[in-house]
Tab-separated table of C-alpha atoms in Angstrom:
chain	number	residue	atom	x	y	z
A	1	MET	CA	0.000	0.000	0.000
A	2	GLY	CA	1.339	3.447	-0.917
A	3	PHE	CA	1.842	6.381	1.389
A	4	ASN	CA	-1.394	8.019	2.564
A	5	LEU	CA	-0.784	11.720	3.149
A	6	LYS	CA	-4.153	12.420	4.773
A	7	SER	CA	-3.729	9.543	7.217
A	8	PHE	CA	-0.259	10.813	8.096
A	9	LEU	CA	-1.560	14.331	8.735
A	10	ARG	CA	-4.119	12.961	11.193
A	11	ARG	CA	-1.271	11.694	13.382
A	12	ALA	CA	1.205	14.544	12.911
A	13	PRO	CA	1.226	17.403	15.473
A	14	PRO	CA	0.702	20.776	13.736
A	15	ASP	CA	3.746	22.235	15.533
A	16	ALA	CA	5.979	19.516	14.067
A	17	LEU	CA	4.510	20.049	10.590
A	18	ARG	CA	5.099	23.780	10.778
A	19	GLN	CA	8.657	23.182	12.027
A	20	TYR	CA	9.302	20.950	9.017
A	21	LEU	CA	7.791	23.331	6.450
A	22	ASP	CA	9.653	26.344	7.845
A	23	ALA	CA	12.936	24.427	7.749
A	24	ARG	CA	12.294	23.480	4.110
A	25	ASN	CA	11.257	27.058	3.199
A	26	ILE	CA	7.838	25.866	2.070
A	27	SER	CA	5.100	28.333	2.959
A	28	LEU	CA	1.406	27.575	3.443
A	29	SER	CA	0.677	31.070	4.780
A	30	ASP	CA	-1.776	31.848	1.977
A	31	ARG	CA	-3.916	28.856	2.940
A	32	VAL	CA	-3.196	28.039	6.590
A	33	ASP	CA	-3.356	30.231	9.697
A	34	TRP	CA	-1.218	28.293	12.168
A	35	GLN	CA	-2.670	30.266	15.081
A	36	ASN	CA	-6.197	29.119	14.260
A	37	SER	CA	-6.869	25.509	15.335
A	38	THR	CA	-9.591	25.107	12.714
A	39	GLN	CA	-7.005	25.907	10.032
A	40	THR	CA	-4.644	23.152	11.182
A	41	GLN	CA	-7.128	20.315	10.833
A	42	PRO	CA	-5.971	17.409	8.613
A	43	ASP	CA	-8.378	18.179	5.771
A	44	VAL	CA	-7.261	21.828	5.587
A	45	LEU	CA	-3.573	20.894	5.694
A	46	PHE	CA	-4.135	18.203	3.081
A	47	GLY	CA	-5.697	20.717	0.699
A	48	ALA	CA	-2.917	23.244	1.273
A	49	ILE	CA	-0.106	20.745	0.763
A	50	THR	CA	-1.577	19.122	-2.342
A	51	ALA	CA	-1.950	22.607	-3.868
A	52	LEU	CA	1.825	23.160	-3.724
A	53	ASN	CA	3.843	23.254	-6.914
A	54	GLN	CA	4.914	19.813	-8.113
A	55	ARG	CA	8.519	20.157	-6.971
A	56	ASP	CA	7.610	21.108	-3.395
A	57	LEU	CA	4.816	18.523	-3.235
A	58	ASP	CA	7.139	15.730	-4.341
A	59	ALA	CA	9.694	16.783	-1.719
A	60	VAL	CA	7.080	16.837	1.040
A	61	ILE	CA	5.650	13.432	0.076
A	62	THR	CA	9.127	11.887	-0.022
A	63	ASP	CA	10.076	13.293	3.375
A	64	PHE	CA	6.784	12.403	5.077
A	65	GLU	CA	6.796	8.871	3.681
A	66	ASN	CA	10.292	8.395	5.099
A	67	VAL	CA	9.280	9.986	8.400
A	68	GLU	CA	6.415	7.514	8.682
A	69	GLN	CA	8.857	4.595	8.405
A	70	LEU	CA	10.307	5.612	11.764
A	71	CYS	CA	7.049	6.151	13.640
A	72	ASP	CA	6.258	2.577	14.667
A	73	ALA	CA	7.922	0.551	17.441
A	74	VAL	CA	10.683	-0.767	15.176
A	75	GLY	CA	11.353	2.649	13.665
A	76	GLN	CA	11.637	4.312	17.063
A	77	ILE	CA	14.159	1.731	18.268
A	78	ALA	CA	16.178	2.248	15.081
A	79	LEU	CA	15.941	6.026	15.452
A	80	HIS	CA	17.282	5.984	19.005
A	81	SER	CA	19.934	3.400	18.191
A	82	VAL	CA	21.637	5.545	15.540
A	83	ALA	CA	21.383	8.684	17.685
A	84	ALA	CA	22.786	6.962	20.790
A	85	GLY	CA	26.270	8.437	20.262
A	86	ASP	CA	25.188	12.041	19.621
A	87	ALA	CA	24.235	13.875	22.820
A	88	ARG	CA	22.862	16.910	20.964
A	89	VAL	CA	20.514	14.875	18.793
A	90	LEU	CA	19.430	12.697	21.735
A	91	SER	CA	18.497	15.830	23.667
A	92	LEU	CA	16.401	17.067	20.751
A	93	LEU	CA	14.647	13.721	20.459
A	94	GLN	CA	13.847	13.683	24.143
A	95	SER	CA	12.185	17.088	23.827
A	96	ALA	CA	9.816	15.811	21.120
A	97	ASP	CA	6.629	14.364	22.592
A	98	THR	CA	5.328	12.116	19.782
A	99	ASN	CA	6.852	9.544	17.462
A	100	VAL	CA	6.095	11.697	14.421
A	101	ALA	CA	7.749	14.697	16.076
A	102	LYS	CA	10.829	12.624	16.967
A	103	SER	CA	11.164	11.414	13.385
A	104	ILE	CA	10.767	14.926	11.949
A	105	THR	CA	13.261	16.230	14.512
A	106	LEU	CA	15.884	13.717	13.397
A	107	LEU	CA	15.229	14.505	9.727
A	108	LEU	CA	15.791	18.217	10.279
A	109	SER	CA	18.643	18.008	12.774
A	110	HIS	CA	20.856	15.348	11.172
A	111	ASP	CA	19.976	14.071	7.696
A	112	VAL	CA	22.793	11.473	7.706
A	113	LEU	CA	21.572	9.906	10.955
A	114	PHE	CA	18.055	9.969	9.515
A	115	GLU	CA	19.179	7.916	6.511
A	116	HIS	CA	20.976	5.534	8.848
A	117	ALA	CA	17.796	5.172	10.905
A	118	LEU	CA	15.843	4.260	7.765
A	119	ALA	CA	18.430	1.615	6.876
A	120	ALA	CA	18.415	0.287	10.444
A	121	ALA	CA	14.620	0.072	10.577
A	122	TYR	CA	14.469	-1.681	7.212
A	123	ALA	CA	16.923	-4.344	8.373
A	124	ASP	CA	15.316	-4.724	11.798
A	125	ARG	CA	11.931	-5.453	10.234
A	126	LEU	CA	13.468	-8.408	8.390
A	127	LEU	CA	15.221	-9.923	11.401
A	128	ARG	CA	13.929	-13.450	12.119
A	129	GLY	CA	12.214	-13.450	8.730
A	130	ARG	CA	12.804	-15.377	5.508
A	131	SER	CA	15.711	-13.165	4.479
A	132	TRP	CA	17.581	-13.389	7.792
A	133	GLY	CA	20.391	-15.500	9.145
A	134	ALA	CA	22.336	-15.160	12.394
A	135	PHE	CA	25.728	-16.463	13.459
A	136	ASN	CA	27.752	-16.711	16.660
A	137	ILE	CA	31.499	-16.198	16.610
A	138	ASP	CA	33.237	-18.782	18.796
A	139	ALA	CA	34.699	-17.299	21.960
A	140	SER	CA	38.032	-18.877	21.104
A	141	ALA	CA	38.275	-17.029	17.788
A	142	THR	CA	40.673	-14.109	17.659
A	143	ILE	CA	40.912	-11.158	15.331
A	144	GLY	CA	43.655	-11.948	12.846
A	145	PHE	CA	44.464	-8.389	11.730
A	146	SER	CA	43.624	-4.800	12.556
A	147	ALA	CA	42.876	-3.560	9.026
A	148	PRO	CA	39.757	-5.030	7.348
A	149	ASN	CA	40.193	-6.095	3.726
A	150	LEU	CA	37.224	-4.145	2.391
A	151	PRO	CA	38.053	-4.368	-1.343
A	152	VAL	CA	38.119	-8.177	-1.289
A	153	PHE	CA	34.920	-8.298	0.771
A	154	GLU	CA	33.169	-5.983	-1.718
A	155	VAL	CA	34.178	-8.233	-4.632
A	156	GLU	CA	32.980	-11.375	-2.866
A	157	LEU	CA	29.775	-9.684	-1.707
A	158	ALA	CA	28.969	-8.475	-5.228
A	159	ALA	CA	29.488	-12.011	-6.530
A	160	ALA	CA	27.242	-13.455	-3.832
A	161	LEU	CA	24.500	-10.952	-4.752
A	162	ALA	CA	24.794	-11.510	-8.511
A	163	ARG	CA	21.544	-11.047	-10.414
A	164	PRO	CA	19.574	-14.084	-11.665
A	165	ASP	CA	21.294	-13.989	-15.065
A	166	GLY	CA	24.719	-14.003	-13.405
A	167	SER	CA	25.495	-10.355	-14.112
A	168	ILE	CA	26.790	-8.107	-11.333
A	169	GLY	CA	25.373	-4.638	-10.808
A	170	LYS	CA	26.653	-1.703	-8.821
A	171	LEU	CA	27.251	-2.180	-5.094
A	172	LYS	CA	27.502	0.270	-2.200
A	173	ILE	CA	28.211	-0.438	1.468
A	174	ASP	CA	27.346	2.215	4.055
A	175	LYS	CA	28.927	1.531	7.450
A	176	PHE	CA	27.742	3.205	10.649
A	177	GLU	CA	27.582	2.566	14.375
A	178	ARG	CA	24.374	2.148	16.324
A	179	GLY	CA	23.695	1.484	19.968
A	180	ALA	CA	22.143	-1.805	21.005
A	181	ILE	CA	18.784	-0.727	22.456
A	182	ASN	CA	16.973	-2.918	24.992
A	183	LYS	CA	13.215	-3.247	25.399
A	184	ASN	CA	13.139	-0.191	27.672
A	185	GLY	CA	14.872	2.003	25.098
A	186	GLU	CA	18.204	2.024	26.923
A	187	ALA	CA	21.564	1.637	25.166
A	188	THR	CA	23.218	-1.622	26.230
A	189	GLY	CA	26.054	-2.105	23.734
A	190	LEU	CA	27.419	-1.322	20.302
A	191	ASN	CA	26.511	-2.686	16.876
A	192	ILE	CA	28.317	-1.990	13.622
A	193	HIS	CA	25.747	-1.793	10.837
A	194	TYR	CA	26.741	-2.369	7.214
A	195	ALA	CA	23.867	-1.284	4.980
A	196	ILE	CA	24.170	-3.021	1.604
A	197	TYR	CA	22.720	-1.612	-1.615
A	198	SER	CA	22.932	-3.706	-4.791
A	199	GLU	CA	21.658	-2.797	-8.245
A	200	GLY	CA	18.938	-4.968	-9.728
A	201	HIS	CA	17.890	-5.506	-13.333
A	202	PRO	CA	16.585	-2.431	-15.182
A	203	VAL	CA	12.801	-2.182	-15.371
A	204	SER	CA	10.577	-0.041	-17.575
A	205	ASP	CA	7.694	1.960	-16.096
A	206	VAL	CA	5.107	4.319	-17.566
A	207	GLU	CA	4.996	7.686	-15.805
A	208	PHE	CA	3.262	11.022	-16.221
A	209	LEU	CA	5.587	13.841	-17.249
A	210	GLY	CA	3.278	16.809	-17.014
A	211	ASP	CA	0.129	15.691	-18.816
A	212	GLU	CA	1.881	13.249	-21.107
A	213	LEU	CA	2.776	9.600	-20.595
A	214	LYS	CA	6.355	8.549	-21.065
A	215	ARG	CA	8.087	5.224	-20.559
A	216	GLU	CA	11.093	5.559	-18.274
A	217	THR	CA	13.776	3.030	-17.411
A	218	ARG	CA	14.839	2.807	-13.795
A	219	ARG	CA	17.331	0.630	-11.956
A	220	PRO	CA	15.889	-0.524	-8.626
A	221	VAL	CA	18.182	-1.049	-5.679
A	222	HIS	CA	17.878	-4.059	-3.382
A	223	GLU	CA	18.715	-3.531	0.280
A	224	GLY	CA	20.471	-5.852	2.658
A	225	ALA	CA	22.473	-5.542	5.846
A	226	ILE	CA	25.096	-7.047	8.109
A	227	LEU	CA	24.880	-6.254	11.824
A	228	TYR	CA	27.954	-7.033	13.901
A	229	ASP	CA	27.397	-7.058	17.670
A	230	VAL	CA	30.824	-6.159	19.061
A	231	ASP	CA	30.152	-7.285	22.632
A	232	GLY	CA	27.949	-10.270	21.862
A	233	ARG	CA	30.219	-11.404	18.992
A	234	THR	CA	27.287	-12.201	16.714
A	235	LEU	CA	26.420	-11.472	13.107
A	236	ASP	CA	22.974	-10.871	11.647
A	237	VAL	CA	22.815	-11.079	7.854
A	238	VAL	CA	19.798	-9.755	5.964
A	239	ALA	CA	19.832	-10.683	2.274
A	240	SER	CA	17.504	-12.384	-0.168
A	241	GLY	CA	18.536	-15.413	-2.191
A	242	GLY	CA	18.426	-18.164	0.389
A	243	LYS	CA	20.383	-19.619	3.279
A	244	ALA	CA	23.440	-20.489	1.160
A	245	ILE	CA	23.831	-16.850	0.082
A	246	ARG	CA	23.652	-15.588	3.671
A	247	ASN	CA	26.159	-18.206	4.835
A	248	ARG	CA	28.499	-17.155	2.031
A	249	ILE	CA	28.204	-13.481	2.998
A	250	ALA	CA	28.800	-14.234	6.675
A	251	ASP	CA	31.896	-16.324	5.942
A	252	SER	CA	33.350	-13.626	3.685
A	253	PHE	CA	32.649	-10.901	6.249
A	254	ALA	CA	34.237	-12.903	9.060
A	255	GLN	CA	37.345	-13.660	7.023
A	256	ASN	CA	37.890	-10.294	5.341
A	257	MET	CA	36.453	-7.825	7.851
A	258	LEU	CA	37.127	-9.567	11.168
A	259	GLY	CA	40.142	-11.669	10.287
A	260	ILE	CA	38.693	-15.012	11.360
A	261	LYS	CA	37.850	-18.111	9.393
A	262	GLY	CA	35.780	-21.220	10.056
A	263	LYS	CA	34.588	-19.996	13.437
A	264	LEU	CA	30.915	-19.183	12.731
A	265	ARG	CA	28.031	-21.142	14.211
A	266	PRO	CA	24.519	-20.513	12.852
A	267	VAL	CA	22.088	-19.292	15.514
A	268	THR	CA	19.037	-21.445	16.069
A	269	VAL	CA	15.863	-19.446	15.544
A	270	ARG	CA	13.526	-18.909	18.456
A	271	HIS	CA	10.975	-21.594	19.254
A	272	PHE	CA	7.531	-20.942	20.630
A	273	ALA	CA	6.682	-22.355	24.055
A	274	LEU	CA	2.965	-22.746	23.424
A	275	ASN	CA	2.229	-25.228	26.201
A	276	ARG	CA	2.126	-22.287	28.608
A	277	LEU	CA	-1.256	-21.451	27.067
A	278	ARG	CA	-2.817	-24.637	28.512
A	279	GLY	CA	-3.567	-22.585	31.635
A	280	PRO	CA	-4.888	-19.031	32.203
A	281	MET	CA	-2.362	-16.209	31.716
A	282	ALA	CA	-2.334	-12.554	32.753
A	283	PHE	CA	-0.613	-11.082	29.605
A	284	GLU	CA	0.808	-8.056	31.397
A	285	SER	CA	1.827	-5.077	29.231
A	286	ASP	CA	3.069	-1.503	29.505
A	287	ALA	CA	0.472	1.242	29.205
A	288	ALA	CA	2.644	3.102	26.690
A	289	ASP	CA	2.208	0.307	24.143
A	290	GLY	CA	-1.571	0.727	24.099
A	291	ILE	CA	-2.598	-2.912	24.589
A	292	LYS	CA	-6.121	-3.043	25.981
A	293	MET	CA	-6.759	-6.788	26.052
A	294	VAL	CA	-5.204	-10.111	25.048
A	295	LYS	CA	-7.377	-13.178	24.533
A	296	VAL	CA	-6.500	-16.690	23.398
A	297	THR	CA	-9.193	-17.654	20.898
A	298	LEU	CA	-7.827	-20.932	19.501
A	299	LEU	CA	-5.614	-23.779	20.657
A	300	ARG	CA	-4.736	-26.772	18.514
A	301	LEU	CA	-3.261	-29.833	20.175
A	302	ALA	CA	-1.553	-32.987	18.938
A	303	ARG	CA	-0.709	-36.267	20.637
A	304	VAL	CA	2.979	-36.808	21.313
A	305	GLY	CA	4.429	-39.257	18.790
A	306	SER	CA	1.366	-39.247	16.535
A	307	ARG	CA	1.279	-37.804	13.021
A	308	TYR	CA	-2.483	-37.723	12.625
A	309	GLU	CA	-4.276	-37.106	15.944
A	310	ARG	CA	-5.295	-33.469	16.269
A	311	LEU	CA	-7.806	-31.557	18.377
A	312	THR	CA	-8.862	-27.892	18.131
A	313	ILE	CA	-10.507	-25.773	20.832
A	314	GLU	CA	-11.870	-22.399	19.745
A	315	VAL	CA	-13.910	-19.682	21.424
A	316	ASP	CA	-15.616	-16.590	20.063
A	317	PRO	CA	-13.573	-13.401	20.518
A	318	SER	CA	-16.558	-11.815	22.272
A	319	ASP	CA	-16.658	-14.552	24.922
A	320	ARG	CA	-15.710	-12.980	28.237
A	321	ILE	CA	-14.553	-16.293	29.690
A	322	ASP	CA	-11.035	-17.447	28.861
A	323	ILE	CA	-10.474	-20.500	26.685
A	324	CYS	CA	-9.024	-22.622	29.502
A	325	THR	CA	-12.086	-22.100	31.711
A	326	ARG	CA	-14.392	-22.829	28.757
A	327	SER	CA	-12.531	-26.048	27.996
A	328	THR	CA	-12.995	-27.218	31.590
A	329	GLN	CA	-16.709	-26.332	31.444
A	330	TRP	CA	-17.171	-28.203	28.170
A	331	PHE	CA	-15.150	-31.332	28.884
A	332	GLY	CA	-14.950	-31.622	32.671
A	333	ASP	CA	-12.574	-34.379	33.753
A	334	ALA	CA	-11.886	-35.138	30.075
A	335	ASP	CA	-10.494	-31.631	29.453
A	336	PRO	CA	-7.873	-32.102	26.681
A	337	LEU	CA	-5.814	-29.189	28.029
A	338	LYS	CA	-4.975	-31.443	30.990
A	339	TRP	CA	-3.881	-34.435	28.911
A	340	THR	CA	-0.160	-34.846	29.596
A	341	ASP	CA	0.557	-36.713	26.350
A	342	TRP	CA	-0.828	-33.903	24.185
A	343	TYR	CA	0.874	-30.587	23.393
A	344	VAL	CA	-0.130	-27.257	21.810
A	345	THR	CA	0.919	-26.935	18.171
A	346	HIS	CA	-0.989	-23.797	17.173
A	347	ALA	CA	-2.424	-20.808	19.020
A	348	THR	CA	-4.299	-17.685	18.024
A	349	LEU	CA	-4.055	-14.601	20.222
A	350	ARG	CA	-6.469	-11.744	19.645
A	351	ILE	CA	-4.859	-8.510	20.825
A	352	VAL	CA	-6.933	-5.337	21.071
A	353	PHE	CA	-5.151	-1.964	21.076
A	354	HIS	CA	-6.605	1.278	22.371
A	355	PRO	CA	-7.475	3.826	19.641
A	356	GLU	CA	-4.515	5.774	18.279
A	357	PRO	CA	-4.384	9.536	18.893
A	358	GLY	CA	-7.022	11.305	16.854
A	359	ARG	CA	-9.031	8.124	16.245
A	360	THR	CA	-11.989	6.510	17.980
A	361	ARG	CA	-11.814	2.899	16.766
A	362	GLU	CA	-9.835	0.227	18.534
A	363	LYS	CA	-7.389	-1.857	16.525
A	364	ALA	CA	-7.482	-5.649	16.856
A	365	VAL	CA	-4.876	-8.021	15.420
A	366	SER	CA	-4.760	-11.807	15.403
A	367	ILE	CA	-1.352	-13.286	16.187
A	368	GLN	CA	-0.893	-16.794	14.777
A	369	LEU	CA	1.783	-18.901	16.474
A	370	ARG	CA	2.673	-22.381	15.176
A	371	ALA	CA	5.189	-24.742	16.758
A	372	PRO	CA	8.096	-24.776	16.497
A	373	ASN	CA	8.639	-21.278	15.018
A	374	GLY	CA	5.946	-20.393	12.478
A	375	SER	CA	3.919	-17.208	12.820
A	376	ASN	CA	2.325	-14.294	11.003
A	377	LEU	CA	4.565	-11.801	12.808
A	378	ARG	CA	6.231	-10.986	9.496
A	379	ASP	CA	3.138	-8.967	8.572
A	380	GLN	CA	5.069	-6.068	10.138
A	381	THR	CA	2.207	-3.843	11.195
A	382	ARG	CA	3.069	-1.633	14.136
A	383	GLN	CA	0.995	-3.835	16.409
A	384	HIS	CA	2.651	-7.051	15.216
A	385	GLN	CA	6.028	-5.484	15.877
A	386	VAL	CA	5.108	-4.430	19.406
A	387	VAL	CA	4.102	-7.994	20.217
A	388	SER	CA	7.076	-9.597	18.489
A	389	GLN	CA	9.752	-7.286	19.879
A	390	ARG	CA	8.502	-6.814	23.418
A	391	TYR	CA	5.922	-9.255	24.646
A	392	LEU	CA	6.268	-12.827	23.415
A	393	ALA	CA	9.374	-13.323	25.553
A	394	ARG	CA	7.862	-11.448	28.515
A	395	TRP	CA	4.808	-13.683	28.388
A	396	GLY	CA	7.038	-16.748	28.324
A	397	LEU	CA	5.913	-17.847	24.860
A	398	VAL	CA	9.349	-18.039	23.234
A	399	SER	CA	12.679	-19.624	23.942
A	400	GLU	CA	15.700	-18.459	21.963
A	401	PRO	CA	18.519	-20.978	21.971
A	402	GLY	CA	21.822	-19.932	20.469
A	403	ARG	CA	21.799	-16.317	21.685
């Protein structure tokens, strides 16, 4: 789905919007009276912005779309992680009172850090997904040299990311430091982030140039990343193409950039501990994350050692009684949740969020968890990210061997 300017304006504080427009020397004074609250309503601002000349409008849309990428839970962690080493920028961020304002503040105060935050957020959204691999560096491994061999690594990386026809496009690596941010937003260590940009095959698109259609050729860029945790001695590799490609990239990075060889151990992905849901749970959360209610609506069980025996218990989301109590009421002494030779293979959690600022409707998402590590958490909505990054471990529903 493309960027929705009107939706963005509903969430953006007028003061932050005015700060942005003044900094960009874009005036809405002929259409908007910033001192009049009725003139700063989303519909009025939308009309004023869309009436700008094409050059200014394109610049505003580009900036606001990028700002929006840093307004969810993942984006805010990325934003603070890249600013962790700059006291001035951190102070400015702390003075901003909304996520949109923080993102606009970073854009205006330090455009390089803003680009790094975008790269960090992009990579963080793909962690634990299909394009991700993680590796531990053995404690016994030592750094073999002080000067990384970047030219050789770039050649090997370009070859690993060769296009489907075997050709190699342009490659750029952008290295920057970012703080390791814990679940409470505190810096706990240092990561070196290598943002990777590789050129894909040219594609032809039809675009409007003025009132006329014209076919233009563009060369899309594919993003990837390597995150090196200095203290934890781990590598996260984000790249499409499959496990073999990520292993190849990790080996080349370890050898050429860290000076070690043959000392990487793949990290086992997290497994879900779904048997905890066989009994009632409190699902505690922080008020700042806006979770109103968590309800287990479905549990699927299987018999240990059997390939075919399955049993599903499901309740209506509107049922005020939890699924464990309902199961006891329905089955009594034969309650399958108490069978010791059966285990939970699938669970659905319905999570209701309080309305976002400026809205009246609650947001509900269904989290699907399947043993051992399947889920729909890759959907990457803000709400999915909040649950994935902060709460599954707190609720005791995941175990993460290898880290």
